[in-house]
mmCIF file with all atom_site columns, C-alpha atoms in Angstrom:
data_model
loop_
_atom_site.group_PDB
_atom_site.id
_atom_site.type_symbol
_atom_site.label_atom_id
_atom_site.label_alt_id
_atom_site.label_comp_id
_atom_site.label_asym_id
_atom_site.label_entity_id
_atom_site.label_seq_id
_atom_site.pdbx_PDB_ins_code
_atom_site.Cartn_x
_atom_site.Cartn_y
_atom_site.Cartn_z
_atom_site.occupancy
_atom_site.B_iso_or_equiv
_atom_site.pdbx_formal_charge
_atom_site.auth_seq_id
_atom_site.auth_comp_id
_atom_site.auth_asym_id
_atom_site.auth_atom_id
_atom_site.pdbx_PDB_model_num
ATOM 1  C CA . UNK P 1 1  ? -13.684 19.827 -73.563 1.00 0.00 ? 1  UNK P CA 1
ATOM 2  C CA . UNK P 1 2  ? -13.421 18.438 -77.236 1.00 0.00 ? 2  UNK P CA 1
ATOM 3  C CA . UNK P 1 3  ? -16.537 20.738 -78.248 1.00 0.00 ? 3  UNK P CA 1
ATOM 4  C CA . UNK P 1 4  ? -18.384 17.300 -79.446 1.00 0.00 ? 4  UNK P CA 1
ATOM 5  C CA . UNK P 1 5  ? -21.437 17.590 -78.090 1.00 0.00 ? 5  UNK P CA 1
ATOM 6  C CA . UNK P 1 6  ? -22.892 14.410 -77.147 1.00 0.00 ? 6  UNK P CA 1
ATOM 7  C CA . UNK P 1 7  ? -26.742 14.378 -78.506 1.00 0.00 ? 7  UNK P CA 1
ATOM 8  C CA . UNK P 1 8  ? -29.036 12.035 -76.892 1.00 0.00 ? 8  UNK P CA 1
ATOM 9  C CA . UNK P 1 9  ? -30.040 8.911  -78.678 1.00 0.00 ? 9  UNK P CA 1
ATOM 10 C CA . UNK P 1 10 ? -33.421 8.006  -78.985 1.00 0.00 ? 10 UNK P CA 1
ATOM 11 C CA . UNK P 1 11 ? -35.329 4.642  -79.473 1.00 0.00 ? 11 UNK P CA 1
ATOM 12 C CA . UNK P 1 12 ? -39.121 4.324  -80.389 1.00 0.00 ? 12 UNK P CA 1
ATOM 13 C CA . UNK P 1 13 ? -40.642 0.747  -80.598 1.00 0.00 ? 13 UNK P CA 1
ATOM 14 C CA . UNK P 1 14 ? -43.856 0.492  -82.912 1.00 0.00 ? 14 UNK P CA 1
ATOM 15 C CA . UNK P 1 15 ? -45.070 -3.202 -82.424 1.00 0.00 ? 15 UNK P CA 1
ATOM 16 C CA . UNK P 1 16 ? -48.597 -3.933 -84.758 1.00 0.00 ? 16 UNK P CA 1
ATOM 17 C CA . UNK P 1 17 ? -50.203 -6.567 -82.631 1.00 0.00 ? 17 UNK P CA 1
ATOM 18 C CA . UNK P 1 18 ? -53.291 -6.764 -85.025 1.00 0.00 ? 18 UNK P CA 1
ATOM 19 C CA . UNK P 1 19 ? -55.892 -4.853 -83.491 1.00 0.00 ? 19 UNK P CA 1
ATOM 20 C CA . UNK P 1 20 ? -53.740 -2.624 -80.936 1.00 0.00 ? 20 UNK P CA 1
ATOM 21 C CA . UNK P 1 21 ? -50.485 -0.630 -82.174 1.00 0.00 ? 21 UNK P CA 1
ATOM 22 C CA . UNK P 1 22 ? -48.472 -0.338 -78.934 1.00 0.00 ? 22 UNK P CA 1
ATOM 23 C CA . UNK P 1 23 ? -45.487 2.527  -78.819 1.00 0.00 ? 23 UNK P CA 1
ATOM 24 C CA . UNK P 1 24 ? -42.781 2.028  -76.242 1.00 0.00 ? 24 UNK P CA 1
ATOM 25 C CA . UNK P 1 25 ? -40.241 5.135  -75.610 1.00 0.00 ? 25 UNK P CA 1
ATOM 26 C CA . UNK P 1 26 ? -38.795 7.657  -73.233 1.00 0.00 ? 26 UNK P CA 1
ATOM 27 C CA . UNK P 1 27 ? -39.704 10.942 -72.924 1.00 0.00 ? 27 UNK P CA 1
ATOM 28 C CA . UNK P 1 28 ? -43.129 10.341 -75.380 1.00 0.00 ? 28 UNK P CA 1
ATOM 29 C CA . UNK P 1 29 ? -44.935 13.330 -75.981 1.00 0.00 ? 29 UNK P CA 1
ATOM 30 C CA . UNK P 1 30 ? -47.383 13.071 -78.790 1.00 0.00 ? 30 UNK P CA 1
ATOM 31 C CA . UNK P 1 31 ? -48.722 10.177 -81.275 1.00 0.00 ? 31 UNK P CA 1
ATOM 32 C CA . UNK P 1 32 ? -50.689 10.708 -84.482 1.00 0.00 ? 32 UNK P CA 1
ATOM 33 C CA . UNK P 1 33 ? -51.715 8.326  -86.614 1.00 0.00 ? 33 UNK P CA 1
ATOM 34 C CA . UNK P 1 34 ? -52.662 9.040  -90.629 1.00 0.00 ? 34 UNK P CA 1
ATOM 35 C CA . UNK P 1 35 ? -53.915 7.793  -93.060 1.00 0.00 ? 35 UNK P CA 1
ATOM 36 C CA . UNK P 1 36 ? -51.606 7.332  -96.759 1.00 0.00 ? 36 UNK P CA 1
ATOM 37 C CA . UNK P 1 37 ? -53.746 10.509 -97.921 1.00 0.00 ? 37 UNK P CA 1
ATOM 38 C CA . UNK P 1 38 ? -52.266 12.409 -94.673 1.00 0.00 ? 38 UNK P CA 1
ATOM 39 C CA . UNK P 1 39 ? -55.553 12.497 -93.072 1.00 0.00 ? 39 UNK P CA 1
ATOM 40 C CA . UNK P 1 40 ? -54.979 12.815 -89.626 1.00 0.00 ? 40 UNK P CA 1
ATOM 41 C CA . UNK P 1 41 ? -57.477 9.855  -87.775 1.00 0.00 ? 41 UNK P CA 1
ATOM 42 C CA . UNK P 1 42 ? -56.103 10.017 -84.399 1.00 0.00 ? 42 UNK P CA 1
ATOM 43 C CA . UNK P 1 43 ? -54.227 12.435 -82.189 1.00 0.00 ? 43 UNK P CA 1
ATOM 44 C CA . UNK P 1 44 ? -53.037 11.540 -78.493 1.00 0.00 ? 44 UNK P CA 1
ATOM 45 C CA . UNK P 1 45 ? -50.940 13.664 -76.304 1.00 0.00 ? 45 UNK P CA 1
ATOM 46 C CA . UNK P 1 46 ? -48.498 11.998 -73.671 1.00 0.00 ? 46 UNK P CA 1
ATOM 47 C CA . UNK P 1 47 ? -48.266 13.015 -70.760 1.00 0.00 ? 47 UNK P CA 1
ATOM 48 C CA . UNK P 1 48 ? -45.353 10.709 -68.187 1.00 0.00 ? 48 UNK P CA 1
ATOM 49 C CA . UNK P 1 49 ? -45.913 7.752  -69.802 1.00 0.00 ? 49 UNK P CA 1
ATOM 50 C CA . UNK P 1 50 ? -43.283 5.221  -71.678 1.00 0.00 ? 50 UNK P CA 1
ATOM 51 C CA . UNK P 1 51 ? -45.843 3.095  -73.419 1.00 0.00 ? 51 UNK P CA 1
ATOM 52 C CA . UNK P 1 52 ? -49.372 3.671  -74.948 1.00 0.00 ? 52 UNK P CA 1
ATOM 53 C CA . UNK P 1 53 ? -51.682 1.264  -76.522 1.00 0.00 ? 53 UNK P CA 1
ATOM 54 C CA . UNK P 1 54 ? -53.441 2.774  -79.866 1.00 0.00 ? 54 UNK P CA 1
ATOM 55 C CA . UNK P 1 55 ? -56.862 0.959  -81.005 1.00 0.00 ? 55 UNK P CA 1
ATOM 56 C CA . UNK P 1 56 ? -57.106 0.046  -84.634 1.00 0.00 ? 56 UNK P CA 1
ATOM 57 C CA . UNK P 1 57 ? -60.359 -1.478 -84.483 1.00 0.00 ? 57 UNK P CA 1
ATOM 58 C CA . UNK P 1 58 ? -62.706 0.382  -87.016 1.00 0.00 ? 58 UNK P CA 1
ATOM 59 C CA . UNK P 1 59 ? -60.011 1.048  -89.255 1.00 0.00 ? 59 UNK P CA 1
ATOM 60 C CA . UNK P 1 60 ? -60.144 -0.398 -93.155 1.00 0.00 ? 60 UNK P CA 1
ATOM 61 C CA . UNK P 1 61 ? -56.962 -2.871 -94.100 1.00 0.00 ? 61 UNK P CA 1
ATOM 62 C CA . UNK P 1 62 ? -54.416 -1.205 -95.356 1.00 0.00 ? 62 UNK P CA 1
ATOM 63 C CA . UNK P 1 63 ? -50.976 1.162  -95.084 1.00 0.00 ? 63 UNK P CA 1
ATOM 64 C CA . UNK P 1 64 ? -50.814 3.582  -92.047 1.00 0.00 ? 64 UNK P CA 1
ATOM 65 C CA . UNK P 1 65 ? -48.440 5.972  -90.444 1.00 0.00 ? 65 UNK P CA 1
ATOM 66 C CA . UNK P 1 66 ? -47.883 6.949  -87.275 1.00 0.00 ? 66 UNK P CA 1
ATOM 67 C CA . UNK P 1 67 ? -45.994 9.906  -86.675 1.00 0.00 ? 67 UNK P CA 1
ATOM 68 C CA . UNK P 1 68 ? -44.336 9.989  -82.911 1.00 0.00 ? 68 UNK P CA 1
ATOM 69 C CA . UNK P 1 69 ? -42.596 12.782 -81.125 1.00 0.00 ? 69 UNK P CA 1
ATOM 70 C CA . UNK P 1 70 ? -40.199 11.992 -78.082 1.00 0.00 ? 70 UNK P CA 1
ATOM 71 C CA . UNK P 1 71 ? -37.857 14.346 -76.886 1.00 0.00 ? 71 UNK P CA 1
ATOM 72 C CA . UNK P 1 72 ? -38.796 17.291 -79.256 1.00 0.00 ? 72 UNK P CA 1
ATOM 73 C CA . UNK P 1 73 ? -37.770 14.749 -82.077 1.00 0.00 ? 73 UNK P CA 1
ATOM 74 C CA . UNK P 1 74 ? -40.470 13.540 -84.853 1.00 0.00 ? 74 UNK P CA 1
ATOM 75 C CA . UNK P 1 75 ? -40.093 9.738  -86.092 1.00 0.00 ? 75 UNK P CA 1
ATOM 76 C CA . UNK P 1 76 ? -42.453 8.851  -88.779 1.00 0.00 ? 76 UNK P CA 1
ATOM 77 C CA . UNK P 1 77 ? -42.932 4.530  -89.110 1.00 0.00 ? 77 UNK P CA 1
ATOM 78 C CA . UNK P 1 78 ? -45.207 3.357  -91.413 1.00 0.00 ? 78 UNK P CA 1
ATOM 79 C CA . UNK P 1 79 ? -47.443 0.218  -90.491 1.00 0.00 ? 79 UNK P CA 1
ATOM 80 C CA . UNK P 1 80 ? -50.042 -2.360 -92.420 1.00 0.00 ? 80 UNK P CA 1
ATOM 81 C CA . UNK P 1 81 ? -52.877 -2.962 -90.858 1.00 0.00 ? 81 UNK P CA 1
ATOM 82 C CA . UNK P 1 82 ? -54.579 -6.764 -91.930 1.00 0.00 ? 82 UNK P CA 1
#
């Protein structure tokens, strides 16, 4: 044993398809979505799935983030919305 332990990579794919954000990953967990004022505006847990589709329809142009937890691990991507 070298006592390295060997973490597990992640990879989360945000892709902004105009109205629909779609979020590809393993081991997804939980999506929120904010606004730049850190109002939360949506909130889905994840339960077995590797992709979800997010509706932005009804939401003003503008600068969004969507905060993503896989794995116990938090990645925060931030998104415009035209």
């Amino acid at each position: 044993p070298t006592g390295i332990n060997h973490a597990t990579t992640t990879h989360v794919d945000v892709i902004n398809n105009g109205p629909i954000l779609t979020i590809r990953g393993s081991g997804l967990q939980q999506v929120k979505l904010f606004d730049l004022n850190g109002r939360l505006l949506n909130s889905t847990p994840i339960v077995g799935q590797s992709e979800i589709t997010l509706s932005l329809a009804g939401l003003a142009q503008g600068v969004y983030v969507v905060q993503i937890t896989d794995n116990g691990r938090t990645h925060t991507r931030r998104f415009l919305k035209q």
